Short mmCIF file of C-alpha atoms (C1' of nucleotides) in Angstrom, two decimals:
data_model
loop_
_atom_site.label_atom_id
_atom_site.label_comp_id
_atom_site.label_asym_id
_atom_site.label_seq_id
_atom_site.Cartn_x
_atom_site.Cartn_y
_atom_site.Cartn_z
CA UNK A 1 185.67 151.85 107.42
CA UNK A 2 183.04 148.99 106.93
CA UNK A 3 179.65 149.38 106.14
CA UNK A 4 177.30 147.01 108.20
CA UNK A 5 173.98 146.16 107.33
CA UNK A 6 171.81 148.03 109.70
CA UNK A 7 173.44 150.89 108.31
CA UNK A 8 172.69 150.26 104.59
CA UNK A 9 169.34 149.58 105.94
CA UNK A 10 169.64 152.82 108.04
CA UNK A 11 170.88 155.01 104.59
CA UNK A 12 168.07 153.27 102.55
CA UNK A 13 165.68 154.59 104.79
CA UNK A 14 166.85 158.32 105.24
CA UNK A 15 167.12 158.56 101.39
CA UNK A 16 163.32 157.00 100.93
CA UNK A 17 162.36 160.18 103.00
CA UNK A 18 164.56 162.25 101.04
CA UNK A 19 163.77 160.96 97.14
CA UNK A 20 160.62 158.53 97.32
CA UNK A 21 160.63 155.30 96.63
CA UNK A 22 160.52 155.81 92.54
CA UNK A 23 163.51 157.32 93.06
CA UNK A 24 165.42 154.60 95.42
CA UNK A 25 168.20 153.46 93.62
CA UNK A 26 170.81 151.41 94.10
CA UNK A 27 172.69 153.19 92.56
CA UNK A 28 171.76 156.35 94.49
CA UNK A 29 171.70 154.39 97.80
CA UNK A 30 174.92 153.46 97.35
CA UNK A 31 176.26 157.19 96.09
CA UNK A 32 174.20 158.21 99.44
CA UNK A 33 176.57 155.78 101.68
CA UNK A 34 179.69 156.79 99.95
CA UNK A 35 180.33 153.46 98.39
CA UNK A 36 180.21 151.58 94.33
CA UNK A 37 176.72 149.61 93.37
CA UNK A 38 178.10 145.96 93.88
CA UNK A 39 178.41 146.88 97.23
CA UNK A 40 175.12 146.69 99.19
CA UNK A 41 174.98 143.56 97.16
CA UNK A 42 177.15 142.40 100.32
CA UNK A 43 174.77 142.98 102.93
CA UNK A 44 171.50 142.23 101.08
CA UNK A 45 171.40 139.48 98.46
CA UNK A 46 169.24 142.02 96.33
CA UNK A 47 166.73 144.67 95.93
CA UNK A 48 163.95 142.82 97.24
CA UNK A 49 165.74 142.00 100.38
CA UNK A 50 166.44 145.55 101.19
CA UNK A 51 162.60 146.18 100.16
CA UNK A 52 161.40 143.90 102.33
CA UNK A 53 164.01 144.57 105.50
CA UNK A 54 163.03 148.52 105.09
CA UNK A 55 159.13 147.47 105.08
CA UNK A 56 159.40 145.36 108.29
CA UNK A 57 161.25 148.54 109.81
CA UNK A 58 158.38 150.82 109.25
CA UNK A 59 156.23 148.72 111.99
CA UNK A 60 158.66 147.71 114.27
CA UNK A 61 158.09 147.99 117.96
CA UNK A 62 154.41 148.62 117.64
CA UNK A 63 153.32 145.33 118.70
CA UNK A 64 155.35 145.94 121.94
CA UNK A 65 153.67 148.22 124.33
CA UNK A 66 150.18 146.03 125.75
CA UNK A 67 147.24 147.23 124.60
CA UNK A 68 143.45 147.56 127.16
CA UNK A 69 139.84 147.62 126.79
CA UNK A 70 137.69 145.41 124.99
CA UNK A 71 138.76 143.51 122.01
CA UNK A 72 137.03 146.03 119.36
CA UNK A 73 139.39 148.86 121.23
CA UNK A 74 142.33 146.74 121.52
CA UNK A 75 142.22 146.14 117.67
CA UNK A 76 141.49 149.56 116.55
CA UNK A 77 144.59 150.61 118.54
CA UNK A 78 146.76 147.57 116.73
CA UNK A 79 144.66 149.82 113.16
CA UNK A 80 146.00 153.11 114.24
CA UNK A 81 149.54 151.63 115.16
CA UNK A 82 149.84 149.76 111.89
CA UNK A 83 148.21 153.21 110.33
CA UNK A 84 150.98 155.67 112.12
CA UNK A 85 153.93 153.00 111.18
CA UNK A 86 153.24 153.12 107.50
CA UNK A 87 152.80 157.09 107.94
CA UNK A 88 156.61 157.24 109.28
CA UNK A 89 158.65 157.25 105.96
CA UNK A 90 157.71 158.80 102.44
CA UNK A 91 155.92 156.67 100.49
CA UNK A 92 155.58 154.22 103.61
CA UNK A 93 152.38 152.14 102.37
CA UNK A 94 153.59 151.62 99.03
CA UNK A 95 156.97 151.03 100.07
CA UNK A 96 154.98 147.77 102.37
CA UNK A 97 152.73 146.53 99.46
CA UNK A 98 156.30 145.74 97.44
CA UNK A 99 157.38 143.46 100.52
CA UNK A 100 157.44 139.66 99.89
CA UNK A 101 158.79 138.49 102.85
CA UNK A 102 156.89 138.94 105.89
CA UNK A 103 159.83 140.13 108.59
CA UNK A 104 159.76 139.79 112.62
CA UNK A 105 158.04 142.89 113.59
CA UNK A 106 155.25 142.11 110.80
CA UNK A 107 154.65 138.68 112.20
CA UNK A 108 154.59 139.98 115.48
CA UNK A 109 152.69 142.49 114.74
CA UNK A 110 150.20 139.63 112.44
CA UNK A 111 150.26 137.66 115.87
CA UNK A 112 149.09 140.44 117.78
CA UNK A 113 146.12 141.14 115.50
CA UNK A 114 145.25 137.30 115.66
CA UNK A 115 145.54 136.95 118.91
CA UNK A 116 142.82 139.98 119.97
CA UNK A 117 140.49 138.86 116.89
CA UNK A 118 140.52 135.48 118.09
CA UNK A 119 139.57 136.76 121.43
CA UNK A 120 136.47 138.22 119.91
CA UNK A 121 134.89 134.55 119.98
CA UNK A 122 135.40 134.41 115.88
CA UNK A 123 135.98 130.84 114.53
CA UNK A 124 139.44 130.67 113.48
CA UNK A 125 139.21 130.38 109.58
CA UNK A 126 137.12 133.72 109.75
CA UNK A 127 140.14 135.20 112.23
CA UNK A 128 142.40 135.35 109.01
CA UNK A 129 139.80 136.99 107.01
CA UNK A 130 139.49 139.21 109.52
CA UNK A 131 142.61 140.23 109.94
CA UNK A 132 142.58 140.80 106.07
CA UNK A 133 139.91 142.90 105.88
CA UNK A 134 141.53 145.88 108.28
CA UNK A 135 144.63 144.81 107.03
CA UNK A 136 143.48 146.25 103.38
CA UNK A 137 141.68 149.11 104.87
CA UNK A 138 145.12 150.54 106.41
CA UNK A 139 147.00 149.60 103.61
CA UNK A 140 144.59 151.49 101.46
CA UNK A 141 144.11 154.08 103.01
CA UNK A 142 148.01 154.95 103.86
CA UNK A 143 148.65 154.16 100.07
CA UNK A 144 146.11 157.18 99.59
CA UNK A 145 147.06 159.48 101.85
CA UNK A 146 150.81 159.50 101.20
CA UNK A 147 149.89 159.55 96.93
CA UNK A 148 147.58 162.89 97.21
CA UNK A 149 151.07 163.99 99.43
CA UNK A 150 152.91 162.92 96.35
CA UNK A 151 150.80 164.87 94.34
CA UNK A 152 150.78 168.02 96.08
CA UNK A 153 154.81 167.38 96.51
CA UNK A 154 155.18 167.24 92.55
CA UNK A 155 152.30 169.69 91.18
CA UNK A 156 151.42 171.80 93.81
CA UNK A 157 148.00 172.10 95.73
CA UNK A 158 146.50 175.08 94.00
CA UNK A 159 147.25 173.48 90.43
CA UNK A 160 146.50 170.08 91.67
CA UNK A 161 143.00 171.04 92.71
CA UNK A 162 142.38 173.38 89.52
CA UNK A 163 143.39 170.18 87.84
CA UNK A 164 140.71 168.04 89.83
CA UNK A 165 137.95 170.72 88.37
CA UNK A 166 139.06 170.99 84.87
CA UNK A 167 139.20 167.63 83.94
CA UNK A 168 136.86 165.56 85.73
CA UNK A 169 133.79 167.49 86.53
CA UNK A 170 133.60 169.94 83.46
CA UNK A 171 130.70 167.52 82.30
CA UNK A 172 126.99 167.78 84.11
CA UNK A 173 126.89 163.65 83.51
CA UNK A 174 128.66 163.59 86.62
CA UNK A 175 126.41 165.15 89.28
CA UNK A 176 127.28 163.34 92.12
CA UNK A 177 131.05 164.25 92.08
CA UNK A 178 129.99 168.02 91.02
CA UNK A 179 128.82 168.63 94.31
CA UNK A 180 132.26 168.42 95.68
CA UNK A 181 133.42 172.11 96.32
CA UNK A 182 137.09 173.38 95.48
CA UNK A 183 137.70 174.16 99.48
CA UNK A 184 136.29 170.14 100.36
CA UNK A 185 139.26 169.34 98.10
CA UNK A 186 141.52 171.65 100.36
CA UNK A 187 140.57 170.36 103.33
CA UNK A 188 141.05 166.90 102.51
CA UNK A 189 144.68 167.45 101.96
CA UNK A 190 145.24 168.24 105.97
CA UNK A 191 146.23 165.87 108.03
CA UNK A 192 143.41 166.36 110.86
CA UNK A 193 140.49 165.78 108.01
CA UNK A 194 142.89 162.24 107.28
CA UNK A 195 142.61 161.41 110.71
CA UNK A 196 139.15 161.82 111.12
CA UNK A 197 138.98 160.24 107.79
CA UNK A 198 140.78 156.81 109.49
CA UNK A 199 138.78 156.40 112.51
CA UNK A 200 135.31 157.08 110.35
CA UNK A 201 136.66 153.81 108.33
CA UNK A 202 137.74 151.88 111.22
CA UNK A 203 134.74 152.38 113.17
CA UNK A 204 132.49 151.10 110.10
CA UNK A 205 134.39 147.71 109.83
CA UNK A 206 134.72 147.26 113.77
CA UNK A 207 130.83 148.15 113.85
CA UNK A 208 130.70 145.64 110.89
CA UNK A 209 132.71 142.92 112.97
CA UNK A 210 130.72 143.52 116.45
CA UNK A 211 127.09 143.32 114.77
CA UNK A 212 126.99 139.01 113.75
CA UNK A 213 130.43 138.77 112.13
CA UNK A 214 128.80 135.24 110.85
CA UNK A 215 126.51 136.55 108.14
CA UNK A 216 126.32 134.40 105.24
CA UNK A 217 125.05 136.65 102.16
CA UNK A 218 125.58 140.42 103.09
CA UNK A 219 122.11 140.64 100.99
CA UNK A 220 120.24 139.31 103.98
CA UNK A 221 122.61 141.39 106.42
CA UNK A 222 120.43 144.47 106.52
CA UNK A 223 118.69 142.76 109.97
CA UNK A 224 120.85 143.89 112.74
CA UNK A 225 121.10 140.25 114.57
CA UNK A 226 122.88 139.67 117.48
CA UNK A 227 122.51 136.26 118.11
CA UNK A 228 125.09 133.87 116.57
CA UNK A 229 127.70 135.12 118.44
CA UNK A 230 130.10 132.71 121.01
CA UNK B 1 149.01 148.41 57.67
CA UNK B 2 148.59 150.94 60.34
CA UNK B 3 147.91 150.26 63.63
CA UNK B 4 145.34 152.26 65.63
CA UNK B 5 145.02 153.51 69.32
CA UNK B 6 142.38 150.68 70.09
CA UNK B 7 145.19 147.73 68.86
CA UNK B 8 147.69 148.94 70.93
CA UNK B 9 145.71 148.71 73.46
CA UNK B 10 143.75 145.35 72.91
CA UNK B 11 147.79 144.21 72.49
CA UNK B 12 148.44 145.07 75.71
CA UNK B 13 146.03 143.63 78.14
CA UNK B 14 146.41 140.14 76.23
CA UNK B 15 150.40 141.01 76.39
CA UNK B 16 149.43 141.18 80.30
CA UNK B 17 147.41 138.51 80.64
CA UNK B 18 150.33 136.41 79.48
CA UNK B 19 153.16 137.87 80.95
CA UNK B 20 152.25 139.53 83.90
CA UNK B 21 152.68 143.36 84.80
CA UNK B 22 156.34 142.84 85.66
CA UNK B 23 156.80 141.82 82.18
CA UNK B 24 155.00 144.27 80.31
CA UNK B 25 157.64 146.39 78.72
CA UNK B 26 156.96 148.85 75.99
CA UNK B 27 159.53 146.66 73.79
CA UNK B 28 158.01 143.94 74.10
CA UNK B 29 154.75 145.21 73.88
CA UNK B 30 155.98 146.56 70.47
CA UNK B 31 157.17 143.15 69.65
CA UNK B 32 154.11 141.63 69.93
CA UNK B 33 153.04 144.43 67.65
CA UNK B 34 155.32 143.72 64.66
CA UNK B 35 156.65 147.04 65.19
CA UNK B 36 159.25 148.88 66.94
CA UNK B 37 159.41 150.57 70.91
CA UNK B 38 158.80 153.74 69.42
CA UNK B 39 155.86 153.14 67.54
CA UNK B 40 153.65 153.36 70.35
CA UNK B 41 154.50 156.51 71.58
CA UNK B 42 152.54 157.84 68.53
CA UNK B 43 149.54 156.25 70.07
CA UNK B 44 150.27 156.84 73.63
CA UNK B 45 151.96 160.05 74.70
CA UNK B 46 153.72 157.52 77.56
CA UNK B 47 153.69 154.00 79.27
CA UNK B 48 151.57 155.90 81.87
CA UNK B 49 148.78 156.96 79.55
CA UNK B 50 148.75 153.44 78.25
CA UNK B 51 148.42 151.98 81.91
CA UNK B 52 145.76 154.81 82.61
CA UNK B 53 143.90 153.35 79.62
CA UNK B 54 144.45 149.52 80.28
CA UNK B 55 143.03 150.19 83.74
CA UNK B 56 139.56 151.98 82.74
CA UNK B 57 139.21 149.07 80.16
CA UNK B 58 139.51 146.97 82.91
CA UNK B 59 135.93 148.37 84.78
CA UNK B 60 134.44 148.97 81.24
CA UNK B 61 130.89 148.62 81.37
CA UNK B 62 130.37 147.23 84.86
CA UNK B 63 128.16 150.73 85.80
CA UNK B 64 126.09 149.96 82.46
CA UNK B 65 123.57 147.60 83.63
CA UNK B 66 120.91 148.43 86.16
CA UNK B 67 121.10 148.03 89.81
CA UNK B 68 117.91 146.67 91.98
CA UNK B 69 116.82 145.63 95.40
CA UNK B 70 118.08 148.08 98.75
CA UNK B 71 120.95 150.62 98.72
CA UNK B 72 123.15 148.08 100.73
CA UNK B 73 122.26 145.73 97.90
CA UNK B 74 123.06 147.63 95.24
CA UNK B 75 126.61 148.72 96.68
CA UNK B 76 127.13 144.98 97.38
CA UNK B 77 126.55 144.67 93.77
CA UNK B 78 128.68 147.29 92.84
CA UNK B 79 132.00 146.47 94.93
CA UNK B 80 131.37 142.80 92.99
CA UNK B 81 131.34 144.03 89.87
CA UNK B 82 134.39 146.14 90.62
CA UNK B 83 136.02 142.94 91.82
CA UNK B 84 135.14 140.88 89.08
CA UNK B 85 136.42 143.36 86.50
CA UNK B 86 139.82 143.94 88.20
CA UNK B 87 139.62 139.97 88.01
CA UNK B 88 139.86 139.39 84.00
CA UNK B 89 143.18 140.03 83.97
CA UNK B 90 146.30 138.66 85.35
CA UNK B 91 147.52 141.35 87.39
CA UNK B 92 144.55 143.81 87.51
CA UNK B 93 144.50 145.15 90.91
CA UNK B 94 147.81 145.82 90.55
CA UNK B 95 147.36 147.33 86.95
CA UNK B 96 144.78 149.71 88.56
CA UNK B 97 146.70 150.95 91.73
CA UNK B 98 149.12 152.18 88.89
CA UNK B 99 146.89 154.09 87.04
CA UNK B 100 146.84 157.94 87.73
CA UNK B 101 144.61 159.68 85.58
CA UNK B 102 140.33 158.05 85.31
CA UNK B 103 139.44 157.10 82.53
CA UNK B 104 135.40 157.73 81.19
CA UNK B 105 134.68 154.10 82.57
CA UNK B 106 136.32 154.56 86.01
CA UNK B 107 134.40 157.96 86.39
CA UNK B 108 131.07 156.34 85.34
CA UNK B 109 131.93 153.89 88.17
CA UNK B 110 133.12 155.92 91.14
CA UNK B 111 129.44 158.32 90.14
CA UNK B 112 127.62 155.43 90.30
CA UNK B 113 129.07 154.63 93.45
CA UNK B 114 128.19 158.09 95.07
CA UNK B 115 124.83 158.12 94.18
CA UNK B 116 123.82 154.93 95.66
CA UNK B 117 125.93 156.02 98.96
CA UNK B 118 124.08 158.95 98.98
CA UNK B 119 120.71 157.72 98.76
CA UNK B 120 121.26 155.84 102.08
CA UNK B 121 121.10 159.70 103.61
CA UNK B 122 124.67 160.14 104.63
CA UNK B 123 125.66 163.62 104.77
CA UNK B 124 127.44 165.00 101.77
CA UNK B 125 131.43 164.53 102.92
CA UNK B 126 131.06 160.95 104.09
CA UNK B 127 129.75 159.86 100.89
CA UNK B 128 133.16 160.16 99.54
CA UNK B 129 134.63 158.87 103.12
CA UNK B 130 132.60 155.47 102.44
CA UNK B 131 133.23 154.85 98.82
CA UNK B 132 136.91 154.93 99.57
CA UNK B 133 136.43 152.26 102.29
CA UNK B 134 134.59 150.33 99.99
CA UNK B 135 137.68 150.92 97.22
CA UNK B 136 140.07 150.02 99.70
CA UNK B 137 138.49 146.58 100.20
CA UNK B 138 138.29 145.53 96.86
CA UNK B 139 141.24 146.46 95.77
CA UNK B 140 143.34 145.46 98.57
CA UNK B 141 141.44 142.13 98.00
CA UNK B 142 142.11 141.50 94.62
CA UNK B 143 145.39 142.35 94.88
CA UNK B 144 145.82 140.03 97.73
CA UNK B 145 144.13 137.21 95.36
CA UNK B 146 145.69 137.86 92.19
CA UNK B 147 149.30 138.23 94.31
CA UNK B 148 148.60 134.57 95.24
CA UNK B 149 147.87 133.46 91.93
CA UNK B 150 151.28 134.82 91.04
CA UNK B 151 153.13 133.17 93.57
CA UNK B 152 151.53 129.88 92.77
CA UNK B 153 152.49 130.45 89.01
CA UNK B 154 155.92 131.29 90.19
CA UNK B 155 157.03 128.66 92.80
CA UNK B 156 154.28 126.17 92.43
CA UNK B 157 151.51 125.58 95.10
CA UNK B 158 153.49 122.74 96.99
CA UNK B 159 156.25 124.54 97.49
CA UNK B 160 154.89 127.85 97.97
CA UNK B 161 153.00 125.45 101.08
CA UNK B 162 155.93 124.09 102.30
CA UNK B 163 157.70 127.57 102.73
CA UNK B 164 155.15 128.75 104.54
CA UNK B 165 155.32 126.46 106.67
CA UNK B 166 159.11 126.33 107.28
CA UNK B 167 159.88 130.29 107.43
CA UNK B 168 157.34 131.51 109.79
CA UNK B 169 155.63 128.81 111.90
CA UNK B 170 159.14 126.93 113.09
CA UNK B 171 158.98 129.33 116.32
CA UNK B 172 156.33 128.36 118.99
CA UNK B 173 156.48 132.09 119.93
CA UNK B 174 153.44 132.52 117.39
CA UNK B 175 150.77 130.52 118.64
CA UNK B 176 147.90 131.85 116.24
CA UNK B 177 150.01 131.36 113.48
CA UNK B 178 150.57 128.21 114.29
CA UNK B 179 146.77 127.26 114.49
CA UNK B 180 146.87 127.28 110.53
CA UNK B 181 146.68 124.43 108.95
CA UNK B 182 148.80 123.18 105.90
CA UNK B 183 145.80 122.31 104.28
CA UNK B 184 143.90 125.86 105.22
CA UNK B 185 146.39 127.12 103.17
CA UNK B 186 145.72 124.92 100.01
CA UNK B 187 142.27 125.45 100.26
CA UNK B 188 142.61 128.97 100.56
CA UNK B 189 143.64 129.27 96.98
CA UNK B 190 140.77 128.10 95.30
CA UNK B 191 138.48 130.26 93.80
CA UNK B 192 135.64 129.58 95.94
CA UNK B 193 137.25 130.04 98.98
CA UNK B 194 137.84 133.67 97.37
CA UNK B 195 134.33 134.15 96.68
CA UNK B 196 133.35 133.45 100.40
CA UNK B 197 135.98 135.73 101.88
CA UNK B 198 134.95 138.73 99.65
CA UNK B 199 131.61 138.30 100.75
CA UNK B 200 132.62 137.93 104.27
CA UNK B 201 134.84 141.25 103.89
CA UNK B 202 131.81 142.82 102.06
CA UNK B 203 129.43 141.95 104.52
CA UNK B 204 131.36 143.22 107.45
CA UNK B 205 131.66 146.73 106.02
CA UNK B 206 127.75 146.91 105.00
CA UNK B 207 126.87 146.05 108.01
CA UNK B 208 129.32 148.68 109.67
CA UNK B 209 128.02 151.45 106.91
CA UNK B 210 124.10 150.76 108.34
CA UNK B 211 124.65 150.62 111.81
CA UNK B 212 125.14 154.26 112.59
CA UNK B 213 127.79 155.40 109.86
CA UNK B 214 128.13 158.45 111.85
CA UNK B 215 129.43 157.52 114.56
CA UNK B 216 132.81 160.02 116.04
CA UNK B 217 135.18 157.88 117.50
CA UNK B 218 135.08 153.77 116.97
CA UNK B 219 136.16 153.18 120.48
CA UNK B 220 132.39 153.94 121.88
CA UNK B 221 130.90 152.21 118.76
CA UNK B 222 130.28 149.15 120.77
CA UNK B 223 126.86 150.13 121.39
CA UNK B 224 124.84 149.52 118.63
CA UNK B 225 122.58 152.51 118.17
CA UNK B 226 120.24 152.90 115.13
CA UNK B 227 119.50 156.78 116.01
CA UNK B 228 121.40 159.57 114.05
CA UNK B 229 120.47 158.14 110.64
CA UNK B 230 117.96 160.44 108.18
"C1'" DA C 1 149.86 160.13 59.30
"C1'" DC C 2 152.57 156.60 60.98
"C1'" DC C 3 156.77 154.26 61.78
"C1'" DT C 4 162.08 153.06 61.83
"C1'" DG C 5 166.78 153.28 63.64
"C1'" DA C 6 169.48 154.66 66.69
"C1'" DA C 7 170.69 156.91 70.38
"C1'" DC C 8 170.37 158.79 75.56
"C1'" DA C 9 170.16 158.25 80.26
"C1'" DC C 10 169.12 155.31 83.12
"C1'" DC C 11 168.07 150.51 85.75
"C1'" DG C 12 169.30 145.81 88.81
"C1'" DT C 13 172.69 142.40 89.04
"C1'" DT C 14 177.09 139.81 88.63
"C1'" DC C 15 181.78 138.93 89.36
"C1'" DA C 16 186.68 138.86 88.79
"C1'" DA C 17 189.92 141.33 91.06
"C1'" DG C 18 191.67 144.05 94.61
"C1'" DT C 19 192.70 145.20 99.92
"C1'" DA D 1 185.50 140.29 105.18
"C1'" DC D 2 184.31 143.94 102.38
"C1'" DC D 3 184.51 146.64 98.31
"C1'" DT D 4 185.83 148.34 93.32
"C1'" DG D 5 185.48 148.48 88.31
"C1'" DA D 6 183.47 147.17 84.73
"C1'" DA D 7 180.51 144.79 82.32
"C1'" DC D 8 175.71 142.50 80.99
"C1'" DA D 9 171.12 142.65 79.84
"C1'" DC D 10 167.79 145.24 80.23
"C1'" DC D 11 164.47 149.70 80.81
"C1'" DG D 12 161.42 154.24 79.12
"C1'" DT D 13 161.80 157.94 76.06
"C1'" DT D 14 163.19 161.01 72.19
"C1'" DC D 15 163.73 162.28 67.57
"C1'" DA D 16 165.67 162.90 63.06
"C1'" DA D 17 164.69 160.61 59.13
"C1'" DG D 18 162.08 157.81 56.22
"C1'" DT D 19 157.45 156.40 53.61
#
DNA sequence: ACCTGAACACCGTTCAAGT
DNA sequence: ACCTGAACACCGTTCAAGT
């Protein structure tokens, strides 16, 4: 019985939660769905399509429900979205920073961002940066999450954090990262401690966009100005 | 003549500085070596210790030279150092968000790093919090940049344009989008244009770092409140 | 100590040929 | 239209054997 795409897409997905993404195949994908190789080459026109299809997945429908509140609050809802989206499959962030080709729920998704920083009053050349800046943040911070979940997935948490101790603080040269304790390291593998983690970055660069977005030199940014705002 | 630990290295960040990361095979590598794929395991236990390495070269020394002026200064002057080294070679930000293991240079960094964070007075735990949104920044930057850079090398910057302009603007259902201009997009290639926008990305997440880091949840951030700081 | 030669177990991709 | 079988041109890594 015939494959279609969405399913290939579908298979690819499942077996990214059940491998990782080092581990996603062709080959493998195409053992998964019962079928030779050459096959998927059918439906997508290579790897990179199927990357890039499987990325766009991963944030679809979160541009769709309507977002309230004030434009700071609308946006760090659009961060938490884009934040939980990348969360939803294994290796979900990196698995986006491989795509190439920007699909419809990412542009929909870009256009939603745009459209709340531009309502901020921001000229529209500094909207893109903008947009870039939390973009990177999420991205980042995903990437991180889901790596240390890698980590613990392939090592183990106890010898991954008996690791952490051995190697990199064994030397007093280093006495700002010697005051991290073994049970800080714990904690930070939980996902409450990430979510706090999120909102503590997202409220620095919202607090960062809200206080004179149109600071030249961040050298002469330390006075909090509020004028030069539309 | 034998070859040493330090060769094999040097080798391979000018082998990726002229073929790209994608290219950068441990056979050709040897190749460029006079010497066969094998060789260089003698040096390098795997490709992943030699990407660990390649990476900490690529900081080396930035943490060397004194820092002056405020603590928002000197972090400013940090994340552009960072920036700058991930910058000398093709690829860097890339190279680095494949390295696993810190190298002596990367460790010197991320200290440095911690200690000016911590003189601003932020409680222990957040220290780390903020150098990671600081990380994420810069390397989701540079990445961003250098990805550019590849595409231009790849497709060539008129046609990489014209795409752009043909894939995702051709619906009216993206209005921001569609405020972009072609020549936006040349212009934002250029290397000043990247200078600005790191500064404007900086800047925002300075000013969000001094305005009441400690704030709990982002969505009653709006007021700006210079209380809970020690 | 340092490297060669050759193999092993993989990759992504292509494509004639089948149904 | 959809897939197989088999090949092509690669990978990283290992390891006996050479010098």
């Amino acid at each position: 019985m015939a494959l279609s795409r969405d399913e290939v897409l579908a298979g690819a997905l499942t077996l990214l939660d059940k491998v990782g993404l080092d581990a996603l195949t062709m080959r493998r994908l195409a053992q998964a769905l019962g079928v030779q190789a050459g096959a998927i080459y059918w439906h997508f026109k290579n790897k990179q399509e199927l990357v890039d299809a499987m990325a766009d997945e991963l944030i679809a429908g979160i541009a769709s429900s309507p977002l309230t509140g004030s434009w700071e609050e609308q946006l760090g809802e659009i961060g938490r979205r884009m934040a939980a989206g990348l969360m939803r499959r294994r290796d979900g962030a990196r698995l986006a920073s491989q795509a190439l080709k920007p699909g419809p729920n990412t542009l929909a998704n870009v256009e939603t961002m745009l459209r709340v920083i531009a309502a901020s009053g921001q000229p529209q050349e500094r909207v893109l940066w903008t947009a870039s800046v939390l973009g990177y943040y999420i991205l980042g911070f995903v990437t991180d999450v889901q790596a240390q979940a890698e980590a613990v997935r392939h090592r183990g948490l106890d010898r991954l954090v008996r690791e952490f101790f051995e190697t990199e603080l064994d030397a007093e040269a280093y006495p700002e990262m010697s005051k991290i304790k073994p049970r800080q390291v714990t904690e930070m593998m939980k996902v409450k401690h990430a979510q706090a983690r999120f909102e503590f970055g997202l409220g620095i660069i919202l607090r960062g966009l809200t206080n004179g977005a149109a600071a030249a030199a961040p050298t002469e940014a330390r006075a909090r100005r509020t004028h030069r705002r539309r």
